[in-house]
PDB file of C-alpha atoms and ligand atoms in Angstrom:
ATOM      1  CA  UNK N 215     164.517  91.698 188.857  1.00 93.00           C
ATOM      2  CA  UNK N 216     162.491  90.713 191.923  1.00 97.00           C
ATOM      3  CA  UNK N 217     159.976  87.992 191.250  1.00 98.00           C
ATOM      4  CA  UNK N 218     157.515  86.424 193.680  1.00 98.00           C
ATOM      5  CA  UNK N 219     154.753  83.900 193.514  1.00 98.00           C
ATOM      6  CA  UNK N 220     151.484  84.319 195.390  1.00 98.00           C
ATOM      7  CA  UNK N 221     150.214  80.736 195.738  1.00 98.00           C
ATOM      8  CA  UNK N 222     146.797  79.595 196.836  1.00 98.00           C
ATOM      9  CA  UNK N 223     143.570  77.863 195.930  1.00 97.00           C
ATOM     10  CA  UNK N 224     141.725  81.083 195.034  1.00 98.00           C
ATOM     11  CA  UNK N 225     138.399  79.232 194.967  1.00 97.00           C
ATOM     12  CA  UNK N 226     137.322  81.968 194.541  1.00 97.00           C
ATOM     13  CA  UNK N 227     139.474  85.098 194.657  1.00 98.00           C
ATOM     14  CA  UNK N 228     138.379  87.445 197.472  1.00 98.00           C
ATOM     15  CA  UNK N 229     138.972  91.141 198.069  1.00 97.00           C
ATOM     16  CA  UNK N 230     141.443  90.048 200.758  1.00 97.00           C
ATOM     17  CA  UNK N 231     143.535  88.317 198.064  1.00 97.00           C
ATOM     18  CA  UNK N 232     143.306  91.416 195.866  1.00 96.00           C
ATOM     19  CA  UNK N 233     144.441  93.586 198.752  1.00 96.00           C
ATOM     20  CA  UNK N 234     147.488  91.354 199.284  1.00 97.00           C
ATOM     21  CA  UNK N 235     148.307  91.494 195.545  1.00 96.00           C
ATOM     22  CA  UNK N 236     148.083  95.269 195.633  1.00 95.00           C
ATOM     23  CA  UNK N 237     150.220  95.556 198.769  1.00 96.00           C
ATOM     24  CA  UNK N 238     152.896  93.243 197.376  1.00 96.00           C
ATOM     25  CA  UNK N 239     153.123  95.032 194.025  1.00 95.00           C
ATOM     26  CA  UNK N 240     155.533  97.816 195.139  1.00 95.00           C
ATOM     27  CA  UNK N 241     157.864  95.148 196.562  1.00 96.00           C
ATOM     28  CA  UNK N 242     158.363  93.092 193.394  1.00 97.00           C
ATOM     29  CA  UNK N 243     158.854  93.607 189.660  1.00 97.00           C
ATOM     30  CA  UNK N 244     156.814  90.532 188.837  1.00 97.00           C
ATOM     31  CA  UNK N 245     154.280  88.472 190.752  1.00 97.00           C
ATOM     32  CA  UNK N 246     152.793  85.220 189.571  1.00 98.00           C
ATOM     33  CA  UNK N 247     149.418  84.459 191.093  1.00 98.00           C
ATOM     34  CA  UNK N 248     149.885  80.691 191.327  1.00 98.00           C
ATOM     35  CA  UNK N 249     146.714  78.623 191.506  1.00 98.00           C
ATOM     36  CA  UNK N 250     147.186  75.155 192.945  1.00 98.00           C
ATOM     37  CA  UNK N 251     145.547  72.478 190.827  1.00 95.00           C
ATOM     38  CA  UNK N 252     144.164  70.218 193.519  1.00 88.00           C
ATOM     39  CA  UNK N 253     141.041  68.395 192.249  1.00 77.00           C
ATOM     40  CA  UNK N 254     140.768  66.462 195.545  1.00 81.00           C
ATOM     41  CA  UNK N 255     139.520  69.640 197.217  1.00 82.00           C
ATOM     42  CA  UNK N 256     136.279  69.484 195.180  1.00 87.00           C
ATOM     43  CA  UNK N 257     136.458  73.131 194.147  1.00 94.00           C
ATOM     44  CA  UNK N 258     133.556  75.336 193.100  1.00 96.00           C
ATOM     45  CA  UNK N 259     135.538  76.633 190.095  1.00 96.00           C
ATOM     46  CA  UNK N 260     137.856  74.757 187.753  1.00 96.00           C
ATOM     47  CA  UNK N 261     141.443  75.950 187.633  1.00 97.00           C
ATOM     48  CA  UNK N 262     140.792  77.353 184.146  1.00 97.00           C
ATOM     49  CA  UNK N 263     137.823  79.346 185.457  1.00 97.00           C
ATOM     50  CA  UNK N 264     139.896  80.657 188.352  1.00 98.00           C
ATOM     51  CA  UNK N 265     142.702  81.752 186.010  1.00 98.00           C
ATOM     52  CA  UNK N 266     140.135  83.519 183.809  1.00 97.00           C
ATOM     53  CA  UNK N 267     138.414  85.218 186.755  1.00 97.00           C
ATOM     54  CA  UNK N 268     141.666  86.563 188.170  1.00 97.00           C
ATOM     55  CA  UNK N 269     142.942  87.741 184.774  1.00 97.00           C
ATOM     56  CA  UNK N 270     139.630  89.537 184.299  1.00 95.00           C
ATOM     57  CA  UNK N 271     139.908  91.451 187.570  1.00 95.00           C
ATOM     58  CA  UNK N 272     143.620  92.380 187.476  1.00 93.00           C
ATOM     59  CA  UNK N 273     143.271  95.449 185.217  1.00 89.00           C
ATOM     60  CA  UNK N 274     141.235  97.091 188.009  1.00 87.00           C
ATOM     61  CA  UNK N 275     144.069  96.739 190.530  1.00 86.00           C
ATOM     62  CA  UNK N 276     146.640  99.528 190.951  1.00 80.00           C
ATOM     63  CA  UNK N 277     149.914  97.758 190.427  1.00 81.00           C
ATOM     64  CA  UNK N 278     152.720 100.299 190.708  1.00 77.00           C
ATOM     65  CA  UNK N 279     154.556  99.089 187.594  1.00 88.00           C
ATOM     66  CA  UNK N 280     154.633  95.492 188.781  1.00 94.00           C
ATOM     67  CA  UNK N 281     153.753  92.822 186.234  1.00 95.00           C
ATOM     68  CA  UNK N 282     151.182  90.322 187.447  1.00 96.00           C
ATOM     69  CA  UNK N 283     150.549  87.064 185.675  1.00 96.00           C
ATOM     70  CA  UNK N 284     148.305  84.139 186.553  1.00 98.00           C
ATOM     71  CA  UNK N 285     149.371  80.508 186.272  1.00 98.00           C
ATOM     72  CA  UNK N 286     148.232  77.175 187.599  1.00 98.00           C
ATOM     73  CA  UNK N 287     150.546  74.535 188.998  1.00 98.00           C
ATOM     74  CA  UNK N 288     150.514  71.039 190.468  1.00 97.00           C
ATOM     75  CA  UNK N 289     152.858  69.622 193.068  1.00 96.00           C
ATOM     76  CA  UNK N 290     155.072  71.533 195.447  1.00 98.00           C
ATOM     77  CA  UNK N 291     154.796  75.302 195.787  1.00 98.00           C
ATOM     78  CA  UNK N 292     158.504  75.649 196.575  1.00 98.00           C
ATOM     79  CA  UNK N 293     159.419  73.769 193.395  1.00 98.00           C
ATOM     80  CA  UNK N 294     157.059  75.888 191.337  1.00 98.00           C
ATOM     81  CA  UNK N 295     158.625  79.043 192.816  1.00 98.00           C
ATOM     82  CA  UNK N 296     162.110  77.807 191.954  1.00 98.00           C
ATOM     83  CA  UNK N 297     161.057  76.774 188.445  1.00 97.00           C
ATOM     84  CA  UNK N 298     159.513  80.209 187.894  1.00 98.00           C
ATOM     85  CA  UNK N 299     162.714  81.986 188.885  1.00 98.00           C
ATOM     86  CA  UNK N 300     161.014  83.566 191.908  1.00 98.00           C
ATOM     87  CA  UNK N 301     162.906  84.392 195.087  1.00 98.00           C
ATOM     88  CA  UNK N 302     159.871  84.873 197.310  1.00 98.00           C
ATOM     89  CA  UNK N 303     156.543  83.317 198.197  1.00 98.00           C
ATOM     90  CA  UNK N 304     153.924  85.859 199.252  1.00 98.00           C
ATOM     91  CA  UNK N 305     151.238  84.804 201.725  1.00 98.00           C
ATOM     92  CA  UNK N 306     148.559  86.893 203.378  1.00 97.00           C
ATOM     93  CA  UNK N 307     148.061  86.583 207.125  1.00 96.00           C
ATOM     94  CA  UNK N 308     144.773  87.545 208.715  1.00 94.00           C
ATOM     95  CA  UNK N 309     144.430  86.662 212.369  1.00 89.00           C
ATOM     96  CA  UNK N 310     146.798  84.894 214.785  1.00 89.00           C
ATOM     97  CA  UNK N 311     144.949  81.681 213.959  1.00 88.00           C
ATOM     98  CA  UNK N 312     146.597  81.690 210.492  1.00 93.00           C
ATOM     99  CA  UNK N 313     150.049  81.914 211.957  1.00 94.00           C
ATOM    100  CA  UNK N 314     150.724  78.316 213.007  1.00 95.00           C
ATOM    101  CA  UNK N 315     149.709  76.832 209.668  1.00 96.00           C
ATOM    102  CA  UNK N 316     151.572  79.515 207.744  1.00 97.00           C
ATOM    103  CA  UNK N 317     154.691  79.119 209.888  1.00 97.00           C
ATOM    104  CA  UNK N 318     154.781  75.362 209.261  1.00 98.00           C
ATOM    105  CA  UNK N 319     154.334  75.892 205.537  1.00 98.00           C
ATOM    106  CA  UNK N 320     156.984  78.606 205.370  1.00 98.00           C
ATOM    107  CA  UNK N 321     159.502  76.471 207.269  1.00 98.00           C
ATOM    108  CA  UNK N 322     158.768  73.412 205.134  1.00 98.00           C
ATOM    109  CA  UNK N 323     159.102  75.465 201.972  1.00 98.00           C
ATOM    110  CA  UNK N 324     162.408  76.868 203.250  1.00 98.00           C
ATOM    111  CA  UNK N 325     163.629  73.329 203.969  1.00 98.00           C
ATOM    112  CA  UNK N 326     162.696  72.331 200.420  1.00 98.00           C
ATOM    113  CA  UNK N 327     164.146  75.444 198.749  1.00 98.00           C
ATOM    114  CA  UNK N 328     166.454  77.363 201.122  1.00 98.00           C
ATOM    115  CA  UNK N 329     166.940  80.245 198.683  1.00 97.00           C
ATOM    116  CA  UNK N 330     163.242  81.144 198.622  1.00 98.00           C
ATOM    117  CA  UNK N 331     161.875  83.362 201.377  1.00 98.00           C
ATOM    118  CA  UNK N 332     158.246  83.550 202.443  1.00 98.00           C
ATOM    119  CA  UNK N 333     156.971  87.106 202.782  1.00 98.00           C
ATOM    120  CA  UNK N 334     153.874  87.604 204.931  1.00 98.00           C
ATOM    121  CA  UNK N 335     151.625  90.570 204.334  1.00 97.00           C
ATOM    122  CA  UNK N 336     148.616  91.658 206.333  1.00 96.00           C
ATOM    123  CA  UNK N 337     145.533  92.425 204.320  1.00 94.00           C
ATOM    124  CA  UNK N 338     143.428  95.378 205.435  1.00 95.00           C
ATOM    125  CA  UNK N 339     141.655  94.648 208.720  1.00 95.00           C
ATOM    126  CA  UNK N 340     138.299  94.980 206.961  1.00 95.00           C
ATOM    127  CA  UNK N 341     139.117  91.626 205.302  1.00 96.00           C
ATOM    128  CA  UNK N 342     140.523  89.938 208.397  1.00 95.00           C
ATOM    129  CA  UNK N 343     137.645  87.444 208.547  1.00 95.00           C
ATOM    130  CA  UNK N 344     137.309  86.911 204.789  1.00 97.00           C
ATOM    131  CA  UNK N 345     138.210  83.497 203.394  1.00 97.00           C
ATOM    132  CA  UNK N 346     137.183  81.762 200.169  1.00 97.00           C
ATOM    133  CA  UNK N 347     135.573  78.972 202.209  1.00 96.00           C
ATOM    134  CA  UNK N 348     133.467  81.380 204.261  1.00 97.00           C
ATOM    135  CA  UNK N 349     132.467  83.352 201.154  1.00 97.00           C
ATOM    136  CA  UNK N 350     131.226  80.193 199.400  1.00 96.00           C
ATOM    137  CA  UNK N 351     129.354  79.048 202.476  1.00 97.00           C
ATOM    138  CA  UNK N 352     127.602  82.381 203.055  1.00 97.00           C
ATOM    139  CA  UNK N 353     126.823  82.830 199.361  1.00 96.00           C
ATOM    140  CA  UNK N 354     125.364  79.331 198.980  1.00 95.00           C
ATOM    141  CA  UNK N 355     123.168  79.911 202.029  1.00 96.00           C
ATOM    142  CA  UNK N 356     121.833  83.131 200.550  1.00 95.00           C
ATOM    143  CA  UNK N 357     123.863  85.613 202.631  1.00 97.00           C
ATOM    144  CA  UNK N 358     125.391  88.855 201.340  1.00 96.00           C
ATOM    145  CA  UNK N 359     129.046  88.807 200.288  1.00 96.00           C
ATOM    146  CA  UNK N 360     129.128  92.146 198.489  1.00 94.00           C
ATOM    147  CA  UNK N 361     132.221  94.196 199.252  1.00 96.00           C
ATOM    148  CA  UNK N 362     134.084  91.050 200.265  1.00 97.00           C
ATOM    149  CA  UNK N 363     134.589  89.488 196.841  1.00 97.00           C
ATOM    150  CA  UNK N 364     134.859  91.239 193.451  1.00 97.00           C
ATOM    151  CA  UNK N 365     131.490  91.803 191.728  1.00 96.00           C
ATOM    152  CA  UNK N 366     132.612  89.771 188.713  1.00 96.00           C
ATOM    153  CA  UNK N 367     133.378  86.835 191.017  1.00 97.00           C
ATOM    154  CA  UNK N 368     129.972  87.101 192.655  1.00 97.00           C
ATOM    155  CA  UNK N 369     128.362  87.105 189.192  1.00 97.00           C
ATOM    156  CA  UNK N 370     130.257  83.913 188.335  1.00 96.00           C
ATOM    157  CA  UNK N 371     129.073  82.342 191.594  1.00 96.00           C
ATOM    158  CA  UNK N 372     125.482  83.209 190.721  1.00 96.00           C
ATOM    159  CA  UNK N 373     125.998  81.642 187.285  1.00 95.00           C
ATOM    160  CA  UNK N 374     127.329  78.457 188.907  1.00 91.00           C
ATOM    161  CA  UNK N 375     124.361  78.309 191.233  1.00 88.00           C
ATOM    162  CA  UNK N 376     121.918  78.535 188.301  1.00 85.00           C
ATOM    163  CA  UNK N 377     123.549  75.521 186.562  1.00 77.00           C
TER     164      UNK N 377
HETATM  165  O1  PNS J 630     144.703  79.236 199.510  1.00 52.68           O
HETATM  166  P1  PNS J 630     145.241  78.125 200.349  1.00 52.68           P
HETATM  167  O2  PNS J 630     144.377  76.897 200.191  1.00 52.68           O
HETATM  168  O3  PNS J 630     145.464  78.521 201.773  1.00 52.68           O
HETATM  169  O4  PNS J 630     146.689  77.769 199.751  1.00 52.68           O
HETATM  170  C1  PNS J 630     147.434  76.718 200.284  1.00 52.68           C
HETATM  171  C2  PNS J 630     148.626  76.367 199.363  1.00 52.68           C
HETATM  172  C3  PNS J 630     148.165  76.091 197.960  1.00 52.68           C
HETATM  173  C4  PNS J 630     149.613  77.525 199.353  1.00 52.68           C
HETATM  174  C5  PNS J 630     149.305  75.109 199.985  1.00 52.68           C
HETATM  175  O5  PNS J 630     148.348  74.115 200.203  1.00 52.68           O
HETATM  176  C6  PNS J 630     150.419  74.545 199.128  1.00 52.68           C
HETATM  177  O6  PNS J 630     151.460  75.144 198.999  1.00 52.68           O
HETATM  178  N1  PNS J 630     150.153  73.379 198.482  1.00 52.68           N
HETATM  179  C7  PNS J 630     151.063  72.778 197.535  1.00 52.68           C
HETATM  180  C8  PNS J 630     151.740  71.536 198.105  1.00 52.68           C
HETATM  181  C9  PNS J 630     152.964  71.909 198.885  1.00 52.68           C
HETATM  182  O7  PNS J 630     153.859  72.585 198.418  1.00 52.68           O
HETATM  183  N2  PNS J 630     153.001  71.450 200.143  1.00 52.68           N
HETATM  184  C10 PNS J 630     154.115  71.706 201.020  1.00 52.68           C
HETATM  185  C11 PNS J 630     154.015  73.098 201.634  1.00 52.68           C
HETATM  186  S1  PNS J 630     154.000  72.877 203.298  1.00 52.68           S
END
């Protein structure tokens, strides 16, 4: 039984994240999308909203028999992975600029939990510039983000903006 976690802030989930989930699904029997509960980051969506949004979108993803669940966690990613019985941490890499940060995290996580490997996957190049931060910024300034985030996520962003 091969289990991985896919940790992140997911504030909000983008099509790049979905692409990484889809690409990792043939490699594992179970993947936990692990949302870090970090209120200091002043997120647009609460962790509960993010869990709900991801659970809502998962049925539309082709998963190759892999079970995907969504959980939130606090504290160290490596500890959460260990606690979950996972043997891998999946991270998406876009451009070279992601590499240094991801390398440091992967090595730190390996130091903390030597039995857990980080697996890097490249999302489709059409998402190579897509990040949650950029999507929020463009959306809030009235720009188009269609095709870059799921429609249901965009609808939730519009709802937030109305409040
Ligand atoms: O989506 P993000 O914001 O790039 O995800 C970053 C995340 C949540 C994977 C990272 O910040 C993290 O693992 N935070 C938990 C704290 C931790 O384990 N720190 C040590 C890893 S170097």
